[in-house]
Tab-separated table of C-alpha atoms in Angstrom:
chain	number	residue	atom	x	y	z
A	10	MET	CA	0.000	0.000	0.000
A	11	LYS	CA	1.031	3.596	-0.547
A	12	GLN	CA	0.731	6.575	1.780
A	13	ASP	CA	-2.321	7.947	-0.033
A	14	GLU	CA	-4.143	4.618	0.281
A	15	ILE	CA	-3.397	4.429	4.000
A	16	ARG	CA	-4.556	8.026	4.542
A	17	LYS	CA	-7.827	7.240	2.753
A	18	ILE	CA	-8.349	4.078	4.798
A	19	ILE	CA	-7.755	5.933	8.059
A	20	LYS	CA	-10.092	8.734	7.002
A	21	ASN	CA	-12.904	6.272	6.198
A	22	GLY	CA	-12.546	4.501	9.526
A	23	GLU	CA	-12.959	0.889	10.574
A	24	ASN	CA	-15.265	-1.492	8.722
A	25	SER	CA	-15.655	-5.213	8.008
A	26	TYR	CA	-12.212	-5.304	6.402
A	27	ILE	CA	-10.259	-2.671	8.372
A	28	GLU	CA	-9.178	-2.670	12.024
A	29	PHE	CA	-7.133	-0.050	13.912
A	30	LYS	CA	-4.873	-1.077	16.792
A	31	GLU	CA	-2.295	0.703	18.906
A	32	GLU	CA	1.209	-0.647	19.406
A	33	GLY	CA	0.509	-1.905	22.905
A	34	ILE	CA	-2.018	-4.525	21.797
A	35	LYS	CA	-1.584	-7.844	23.619
A	36	PRO	CA	-0.495	-10.865	21.534
A	37	LYS	CA	-3.705	-12.718	22.512
A	38	ASP	CA	-5.900	-9.848	21.301
A	39	LEU	CA	-3.987	-9.456	18.042
A	40	ALA	CA	-4.272	-13.198	17.392
A	41	GLU	CA	-8.044	-12.964	17.839
A	42	GLU	CA	-8.260	-10.171	15.259
A	43	ILE	CA	-6.092	-12.071	12.780
A	44	VAL	CA	-8.119	-15.282	13.198
A	45	SER	CA	-11.403	-13.407	12.770
A	46	PHE	CA	-10.250	-11.994	9.426
A	47	ALA	CA	-8.915	-15.360	8.227
A	48	ASN	CA	-12.234	-17.024	9.094
A	49	SER	CA	-14.139	-14.324	7.235
A	50	GLU	CA	-13.223	-12.539	4.000
A	51	GLY	CA	-9.793	-11.293	5.020
A	52	GLY	CA	-8.861	-7.777	6.017
A	53	THR	CA	-6.169	-5.316	7.071
A	54	ILE	CA	-4.983	-4.341	10.549
A	55	LEU	CA	-3.256	-0.973	10.933
A	56	ILE	CA	-1.046	-1.060	14.019
A	57	GLY	CA	-0.135	2.393	15.245
A	58	VAL	CA	-3.596	3.951	14.762
A	59	ASP	CA	-6.096	4.397	17.596
A	60	ASP	CA	-9.849	3.751	17.400
A	61	ASP	CA	-10.531	7.384	16.471
A	62	GLY	CA	-8.138	7.282	13.531
A	63	ASN	CA	-5.342	9.213	15.203
A	64	ILE	CA	-1.889	8.159	14.020
A	65	LYS	CA	0.180	7.128	17.031
A	66	GLY	CA	2.847	5.143	15.228
A	67	VAL	CA	4.962	2.194	16.371
A	68	SER	CA	8.494	2.332	17.781
A	69	ASP	CA	9.388	-1.347	18.153
A	70	LEU	CA	11.943	-2.234	15.468
A	71	LEU	CA	11.134	-5.934	15.881
A	72	ILE	CA	7.376	-5.571	15.421
A	73	GLU	CA	7.295	-7.563	12.165
A	74	GLU	CA	9.048	-10.520	13.781
A	75	LYS	CA	6.733	-10.352	16.805
A	76	ILE	CA	3.605	-10.285	14.592
A	77	MET	CA	4.823	-13.257	12.577
A	78	ASN	CA	5.526	-15.161	15.787
A	79	ILE	CA	1.971	-14.449	16.961
A	80	CYS	CA	0.601	-15.726	13.649
A	81	ARG	CA	2.711	-18.866	13.928
A	82	ASN	CA	2.233	-19.631	17.638
A	83	ASN	CA	-1.134	-18.145	18.577
A	84	CYS	CA	-3.130	-18.905	15.410
A	85	ILE	CA	-4.021	-22.482	14.487
A	86	PRO	CA	-3.472	-23.479	11.705
A	87	ASN	CA	-0.721	-20.885	11.442
A	88	ILE	CA	-1.451	-17.840	9.327
A	89	VAL	CA	1.005	-16.020	7.079
A	90	PRO	CA	-0.109	-12.399	6.553
A	91	ASP	CA	1.530	-9.734	4.431
A	92	PHE	CA	3.488	-7.133	6.405
A	93	GLN	CA	4.418	-3.625	5.390
A	94	SER	CA	5.787	-0.555	7.193
A	95	ILE	CA	4.461	2.824	6.021
A	96	ASP	CA	5.829	6.197	7.209
A	97	ILE	CA	3.157	8.887	7.592
A	98	GLU	CA	3.557	12.249	9.302
A	99	GLY	CA	6.949	11.182	10.620
A	100	LYS	CA	5.478	8.076	12.267
A	101	THR	CA	5.581	4.411	11.270
A	102	ILE	CA	2.424	2.351	10.790
A	103	ALA	CA	2.565	-1.451	10.595
A	104	VAL	CA	0.159	-2.740	7.935
A	105	VAL	CA	-0.850	-6.373	8.454
A	106	THR	CA	-2.923	-7.802	5.593
A	107	VAL	CA	-4.696	-11.064	6.417
A	108	HIS	CA	-5.982	-13.061	3.462
A	109	LYS	CA	-9.191	-15.064	3.420
A	110	GLY	CA	-8.179	-18.400	4.880
A	111	LEU	CA	-7.902	-21.545	2.783
A	112	ASN	CA	-7.755	-23.853	5.830
A	113	LYS	CA	-10.800	-22.727	7.785
A	114	PRO	CA	-11.706	-22.769	10.542
A	115	TYR	CA	-8.845	-21.036	12.355
A	116	TYR	CA	-8.729	-20.710	16.125
A	117	THR	CA	-6.564	-19.134	18.790
A	118	ALA	CA	-4.218	-20.870	21.226
A	119	ASP	CA	-7.024	-20.987	23.814
A	120	TYR	CA	-9.244	-22.898	21.341
A	121	LYS	CA	-11.630	-20.088	20.426
A	122	TYR	CA	-12.982	-19.535	16.916
A	123	TYR	CA	-13.518	-15.897	15.950
A	124	ILE	CA	-15.271	-14.325	12.969
A	125	ARG	CA	-15.518	-10.742	11.771
A	126	VAL	CA	-18.931	-9.081	12.052
A	127	GLY	CA	-19.079	-5.444	10.985
A	128	THR	CA	-16.335	-3.545	12.774
A	129	THR	CA	-15.870	-6.113	15.536
A	130	LYS	CA	-14.815	-9.701	16.102
A	131	ARG	CA	-16.863	-12.257	18.002
A	132	ILE	CA	-16.782	-15.943	18.844
A	133	ALA	CA	-18.467	-18.010	16.140
A	134	SER	CA	-21.815	-19.546	17.012
A	135	ARG	CA	-22.430	-23.265	16.566
A	136	GLU	CA	-24.081	-22.680	13.178
A	137	GLU	CA	-21.320	-20.328	12.022
A	138	LEU	CA	-18.643	-22.783	13.122
A	139	LEU	CA	-20.420	-25.549	11.220
A	140	ARG	CA	-20.346	-23.417	8.078
A	141	LEU	CA	-16.616	-22.761	8.548
A	142	PHE	CA	-15.942	-26.498	8.640
A	143	GLU	CA	-18.156	-26.962	5.589
A	144	ALA	CA	-16.336	-24.227	3.687
A	145	ASN	CA	-13.126	-26.211	3.957
A	146	GLY	CA	-14.721	-29.515	3.037
A	147	ALA	CA	-13.981	-30.940	6.493
A	148	LEU	CA	-17.674	-31.596	7.147
A	149	HIS	CA	-20.690	-32.204	4.948
A	150	PHE	CA	-23.923	-31.027	6.509
A	151	ASP	CA	-26.097	-33.215	4.291
A	152	ILE	CA	-24.919	-36.369	6.090
A	153	SER	CA	-25.200	-34.958	9.606
A	154	PRO	CA	-27.924	-36.358	11.906
A	155	VAL	CA	-31.227	-34.605	12.524
A	156	GLU	CA	-32.179	-34.778	16.193
A	157	ASP	CA	-35.511	-36.276	17.261
A	158	THR	CA	-35.944	-38.209	14.025
A	159	SER	CA	-36.061	-41.925	13.298
A	160	ILE	CA	-36.693	-44.342	10.465
A	161	ARG	CA	-40.402	-43.586	10.927
A	162	ASP	CA	-39.780	-40.157	9.377
A	163	LEU	CA	-38.718	-41.828	6.109
A	164	ASN	CA	-40.942	-43.071	3.315
A	165	ILE	CA	-39.831	-46.688	3.091
A	166	ASP	CA	-41.827	-47.232	-0.114
A	167	VAL	CA	-39.801	-44.534	-1.873
A	168	ILE	CA	-36.546	-45.991	-0.523
A	169	ARG	CA	-37.594	-49.481	-1.633
A	170	ASP	CA	-38.319	-48.229	-5.160
A	171	TYR	CA	-34.900	-46.573	-5.249
A	172	PHE	CA	-33.017	-49.706	-4.215
A	173	MET	CA	-35.087	-51.911	-6.507
A	174	LYS	CA	-34.145	-49.696	-9.448
A	175	TYR	CA	-30.499	-48.995	-8.745
A	176	ASN	CA	-29.317	-51.764	-6.440
A	177	ALA	CA	-31.431	-54.665	-7.725
A	178	PHE	CA	-32.661	-55.955	-4.355
A	179	ASP	CA	-35.944	-55.695	-2.473
A	180	LEU	CA	-35.719	-53.918	0.867
A	181	TYR	CA	-38.905	-55.664	1.958
A	182	ASP	CA	-37.078	-58.996	1.874
A	183	GLU	CA	-34.757	-57.783	4.627
A	184	SER	CA	-35.299	-57.930	8.386
A	185	ASN	CA	-35.808	-54.718	10.354
A	186	GLU	CA	-32.259	-54.930	11.677
A	187	ALA	CA	-30.802	-55.520	8.240
A	188	THR	CA	-32.865	-52.683	6.756
A	189	GLU	CA	-31.599	-50.294	9.416
A	190	ARG	CA	-27.997	-51.327	8.771
A	191	ILE	CA	-28.418	-50.882	5.006
A	192	LEU	CA	-29.795	-47.376	5.491
A	193	ILE	CA	-26.961	-46.486	7.882
A	194	ASN	CA	-24.395	-47.702	5.371
A	195	ALA	CA	-26.163	-45.621	2.699
A	196	ASP	CA	-25.966	-42.501	4.956
A	197	ILE	CA	-29.761	-42.245	4.899
A	198	LEU	CA	-29.650	-42.943	8.625
A	199	LYS	CA	-26.870	-41.896	11.022
A	200	GLU	CA	-25.868	-43.762	14.165
A	201	VAL	CA	-24.702	-41.524	17.016
A	202	ASN	CA	-23.925	-42.931	20.467
A	203	ARG	CA	-25.993	-46.042	19.716
A	204	ARG	CA	-28.977	-43.935	18.694
A	205	VAL	CA	-30.151	-43.831	15.096
A	206	PHE	CA	-31.377	-40.642	13.415
A	207	CYS	CA	-32.219	-39.612	9.875
A	208	SER	CA	-29.489	-37.736	8.051
A	209	VAL	CA	-30.260	-34.331	6.570
A	210	GLY	CA	-29.925	-35.722	3.053
A	211	GLY	CA	-31.918	-38.815	3.957
A	212	LEU	CA	-34.856	-36.660	4.984
A	213	MET	CA	-34.558	-34.414	1.940
A	214	ILE	CA	-34.534	-37.279	-0.565
A	215	PHE	CA	-36.657	-39.880	1.230
A	216	GLY	CA	-38.473	-38.071	4.049
A	217	LYS	CA	-42.239	-38.035	4.524
A	218	GLU	CA	-42.405	-34.327	5.351
A	219	PRO	CA	-38.828	-32.973	5.387
A	220	GLU	CA	-39.909	-29.390	6.093
A	221	LYS	CA	-41.210	-30.369	9.546
A	222	ARG	CA	-37.687	-31.246	10.701
A	223	LEU	CA	-35.790	-29.014	8.264
A	224	PRO	CA	-37.658	-25.702	7.986
A	225	GLN	CA	-34.938	-24.348	5.681
A	226	ASN	CA	-35.886	-26.941	3.072
A	227	GLY	CA	-38.069	-25.694	0.230
A	228	VAL	CA	-38.362	-22.804	-2.181
A	229	SER	CA	-40.206	-19.481	-2.072
A	230	PHE	CA	-41.361	-18.406	-5.536
A	231	ALA	CA	-42.594	-14.943	-6.471
A	232	HIS	CA	-43.548	-13.501	-9.862
A	233	PHE	CA	-43.555	-9.709	-10.232
A	234	LYS	CA	-45.181	-7.707	-13.014
A	235	GLY	CA	-42.274	-5.449	-13.884
A	236	THR	CA	-38.546	-5.434	-13.272
A	237	GLU	CA	-38.385	-4.556	-9.579
A	238	ILE	CA	-39.238	-6.447	-6.412
A	239	THR	CA	-41.541	-3.582	-5.454
A	240	ASP	CA	-43.744	-4.080	-8.534
A	241	GLU	CA	-47.125	-5.796	-8.549
A	242	LEU	CA	-47.069	-9.393	-7.335
A	243	VAL	CA	-48.556	-11.746	-9.922
A	244	ASP	CA	-48.020	-15.098	-8.205
A	245	LYS	CA	-46.497	-16.359	-4.969
A	246	LYS	CA	-45.932	-19.909	-3.756
A	247	VAL	CA	-43.908	-21.863	-1.211
A	248	VAL	CA	-42.910	-25.316	-2.439
A	249	THR	CA	-41.822	-27.973	0.061
A	250	GLY	CA	-41.313	-31.729	0.160
A	251	ARG	CA	-38.575	-34.028	-1.132
A	252	ILE	CA	-36.156	-32.081	-3.305
A	253	GLN	CA	-36.797	-34.181	-6.410
A	254	ASP	CA	-40.523	-33.403	-6.034
A	255	ILE	CA	-39.738	-29.727	-5.459
A	256	ALA	CA	-37.778	-29.670	-8.736
A	257	GLU	CA	-40.722	-31.103	-10.672
A	258	GLN	CA	-43.228	-28.713	-9.090
A	259	LEU	CA	-41.029	-25.702	-9.784
A	260	MET	CA	-40.756	-26.596	-13.470
A	261	VAL	CA	-44.552	-26.556	-13.697
A	262	ILE	CA	-44.800	-23.269	-11.779
A	263	LEU	CA	-42.198	-21.519	-13.940
A	264	LYS	CA	-43.786	-22.719	-17.180
A	265	ASN	CA	-47.241	-21.632	-16.007
A	266	ASN	CA	-45.865	-18.166	-15.247
A	267	MET	CA	-44.121	-17.722	-18.579
A	268	LYS	CA	-45.628	-16.213	-21.692
A	269	THR	CA	-45.408	-18.394	-24.770
A	270	PRO	CA	-45.520	-16.140	-27.838
A	271	SER	CA	-45.600	-17.872	-31.197
A	272	VAL	CA	-43.820	-17.255	-34.482
A	273	ILE	CA	-44.698	-18.306	-38.032
A	274	ASN	CA	-42.204	-20.750	-39.521
A	275	GLY	CA	-43.261	-21.443	-43.088
A	276	LEU	CA	-46.844	-22.629	-42.828
A	277	ARG	CA	-46.556	-23.604	-39.178
A	278	ARG	CA	-47.031	-21.634	-35.977
A	279	GLU	CA	-44.371	-22.495	-33.401
A	280	GLU	CA	-44.135	-21.466	-29.757
A	281	LYS	CA	-41.124	-19.346	-28.850
A	282	LYS	CA	-39.894	-20.083	-25.318
A	283	GLU	CA	-38.606	-17.283	-23.128
A	284	TYR	CA	-36.219	-19.683	-21.372
A	285	PRO	CA	-35.121	-23.121	-22.629
A	286	SER	CA	-36.638	-25.897	-20.487
A	287	LEU	CA	-33.267	-27.596	-20.104
A	288	VAL	CA	-31.773	-24.399	-18.676
A	289	LEU	CA	-34.614	-23.939	-16.194
A	290	ARG	CA	-34.345	-27.524	-15.032
A	291	GLU	CA	-30.582	-27.260	-14.590
A	292	ALA	CA	-30.874	-23.967	-12.696
A	293	ILE	CA	-33.534	-25.398	-10.367
A	294	VAL	CA	-31.684	-28.622	-9.590
A	295	ASN	CA	-28.336	-26.830	-9.214
A	296	THR	CA	-29.866	-24.463	-6.690
A	297	LEU	CA	-31.541	-27.253	-4.727
A	298	VAL	CA	-28.499	-29.516	-4.616
A	299	HIS	CA	-25.743	-26.980	-3.937
A	300	ARG	CA	-27.260	-24.543	-1.443
A	301	ASN	CA	-25.907	-24.353	2.096
A	302	TYR	CA	-28.523	-26.151	4.190
A	303	SER	CA	-26.737	-25.389	7.440
A	304	ILE	CA	-28.151	-21.857	7.104
A	305	THR	CA	-31.490	-22.375	8.793
A	306	GLY	CA	-33.050	-18.935	8.612
A	307	SER	CA	-34.099	-18.842	4.967
A	308	LYS	CA	-35.314	-20.885	2.018
A	309	ILE	CA	-34.160	-20.752	-1.572
A	310	ARG	CA	-35.873	-17.891	-3.404
A	311	ILE	CA	-36.792	-17.801	-7.075
A	312	LEU	CA	-37.872	-14.369	-8.280
A	313	MET	CA	-39.399	-13.929	-11.723
A	314	PHE	CA	-39.536	-10.519	-13.429
A	315	ASP	CA	-40.542	-9.352	-16.892
A	316	ASP	CA	-36.944	-9.496	-18.107
A	317	ARG	CA	-35.235	-12.132	-15.922
A	318	ILE	CA	-35.445	-14.934	-13.360
A	319	GLU	CA	-33.248	-14.844	-10.257
A	320	PHE	CA	-32.288	-17.987	-8.318
A	321	HIS	CA	-31.180	-17.013	-4.789
A	322	SER	CA	-29.297	-19.765	-2.953
A	323	PRO	CA	-28.380	-19.261	0.744
A	324	GLY	CA	-24.653	-19.586	1.335
A	325	ARG	CA	-21.497	-18.405	-0.342
A	326	LEU	CA	-19.551	-20.537	-2.813
A	327	PRO	CA	-17.820	-23.454	-1.049
A	328	ASN	CA	-14.131	-24.133	-0.600
A	329	THR	CA	-12.008	-22.560	-3.375
A	330	VAL	CA	-14.800	-22.343	-5.972
A	331	THR	CA	-15.116	-18.983	-7.723
A	332	VAL	CA	-17.527	-17.630	-10.309
A	333	GLU	CA	-14.832	-17.811	-12.981
A	334	LYS	CA	-14.077	-21.444	-12.139
A	335	MET	CA	-17.773	-22.300	-12.354
A	336	LYS	CA	-17.949	-20.886	-15.861
A	337	ILE	CA	-15.404	-23.420	-17.111
A	338	GLY	CA	-16.959	-26.365	-15.298
A	339	ILE	CA	-14.890	-26.566	-12.100
A	340	SER	CA	-17.129	-27.381	-9.157
A	341	TYR	CA	-17.070	-28.692	-5.600
A	342	ALA	CA	-19.800	-30.827	-4.035
A	343	ARG	CA	-20.895	-29.083	-0.862
A	344	ASN	CA	-23.581	-31.750	-0.449
A	345	PRO	CA	-22.104	-35.006	-1.819
A	346	PHE	CA	-25.021	-37.095	-0.526
A	347	LEU	CA	-27.544	-34.990	-2.429
A	348	VAL	CA	-25.329	-34.978	-5.513
A	349	LYS	CA	-24.953	-38.771	-5.472
A	350	TYR	CA	-28.636	-39.564	-5.018
A	351	MET	CA	-29.896	-36.894	-7.410
A	352	GLU	CA	-27.422	-38.213	-9.978
A	353	ASN	CA	-28.748	-41.749	-9.483
A	354	LEU	CA	-32.263	-40.377	-9.885
A	355	ARG	CA	-31.111	-38.899	-13.221
A	356	TYR	CA	-31.532	-35.248	-12.239
A	357	ILE	CA	-27.875	-34.284	-12.583
A	358	ASP	CA	-24.446	-35.564	-13.506
A	359	GLN	CA	-21.213	-34.922	-11.607
A	360	LEU	CA	-19.262	-33.603	-14.549
A	361	GLY	CA	-19.603	-29.932	-13.654
A	362	ARG	CA	-21.393	-29.203	-16.908
A	363	GLY	CA	-24.366	-27.384	-15.382
A	364	ILE	CA	-23.192	-23.783	-15.472
A	365	PRO	CA	-21.276	-24.071	-18.792
A	366	MET	CA	-24.390	-25.638	-20.334
A	367	ILE	CA	-26.577	-22.811	-19.027
A	368	LEU	CA	-24.195	-20.174	-20.403
A	369	LYS	CA	-23.969	-21.876	-23.799
A	370	SER	CA	-27.708	-22.501	-24.102
A	371	MET	CA	-28.681	-18.942	-23.202
A	372	LYS	CA	-26.138	-17.593	-25.672
A	373	GLY	CA	-27.604	-19.865	-28.341
A	374	ALA	CA	-31.063	-18.544	-27.501
A	375	GLY	CA	-29.865	-14.994	-28.156
A	376	ALA	CA	-30.117	-13.916	-24.521
A	377	LYS	CA	-27.813	-11.756	-22.453
A	378	GLU	CA	-25.161	-13.799	-20.638
A	379	PRO	CA	-26.473	-15.121	-17.289
A	380	LEU	CA	-25.101	-13.323	-14.256
A	381	LEU	CA	-23.366	-15.295	-11.493
A	382	GLN	CA	-22.637	-13.404	-8.308
A	383	GLU	CA	-22.129	-13.628	-4.567
A	384	VAL	CA	-24.122	-11.020	-2.664
A	385	GLY	CA	-23.717	-11.103	1.093
A	386	GLU	CA	-24.442	-14.669	2.213
A	387	GLU	CA	-26.208	-15.635	-1.026
A	388	PHE	CA	-25.190	-16.965	-4.401
A	389	ILE	CA	-27.433	-15.630	-7.184
A	390	LEU	CA	-27.891	-16.956	-10.713
A	391	THR	CA	-29.773	-14.564	-13.002
A	392	LEU	CA	-31.204	-15.735	-16.318
A	393	TYR	CA	-32.228	-13.046	-18.798
A	394	LYS	CA	-35.171	-13.525	-21.123
A	395	ALA	CA	-34.262	-14.732	-24.596
């Protein structure tokens, strides 16, 4: 960074990515700040600036070595930030840039996990910590147990049909004990401390009423007459149930809400689709399979406007996936259970072709290139009308 950049940062004050600290900060406190940035989106710590933005400077000639020692000894896994000394107004400021961590979650030497929220750090909640583990691929929420559930919450007829079709044996020929063991081995059930629960994915694929145990499951659909969310509401629905059933229902809802103008081709009148069916199906299934189900406060949202359809999926992109990587077919299975079973049910493949296919198909239809973006804690796919 240059002097002008630092002056501008100090003038604008602290935010989600900027923290001011004076030279006398304790190693424990500095480690907490560094961990919170690494567990979030990264950020910069200016040492030698007080909370009000007054430049105090640092005098310790060994400050870089001390900061690196803190990052190595007080942050687990160890963190390697960028360090820079900047002279301003005759005083030295230590600039510590912490990158978004690749080995989340990070914690301090006293086993505390911190995240950055606004201008402050705080200890991660259970749900936030779960998402940190998920982000690094160390835990998959879709195979975690759902408390207060049992095999009675599953539709055994649906499971039997699945195994008859793909595994060539009849579940009804098995004893109750053998059936339970089969479902545990298939991750449909989870055994924890000699108790057996349904897994998240088991409920979502084979559950009787998944939304009763997983309120985040399902999709909110809204159709607006216009191009803004404040325009007249044409249709509104909440779709719940098993995710394969949700996908089918959503296809019907979207088609019923689309106009189907026709064109004359020779002597025949042909319907001209606003959005290719294959694209809609891929967008729906992608959103259902890859959302972050550990975020319990919201459902998937699909918003239809006169000029576009937006697919809002709770959760940021997992692991090291980026928008640019998605465009060339590089993906990461946040929910491998859902991916495996939806693939077996012929809803998807695991080749990462979903987004490239959507981009290619919409281009072929003469539409504006779909927009892929992370906004806050959501991933949004926007399809523009052909």
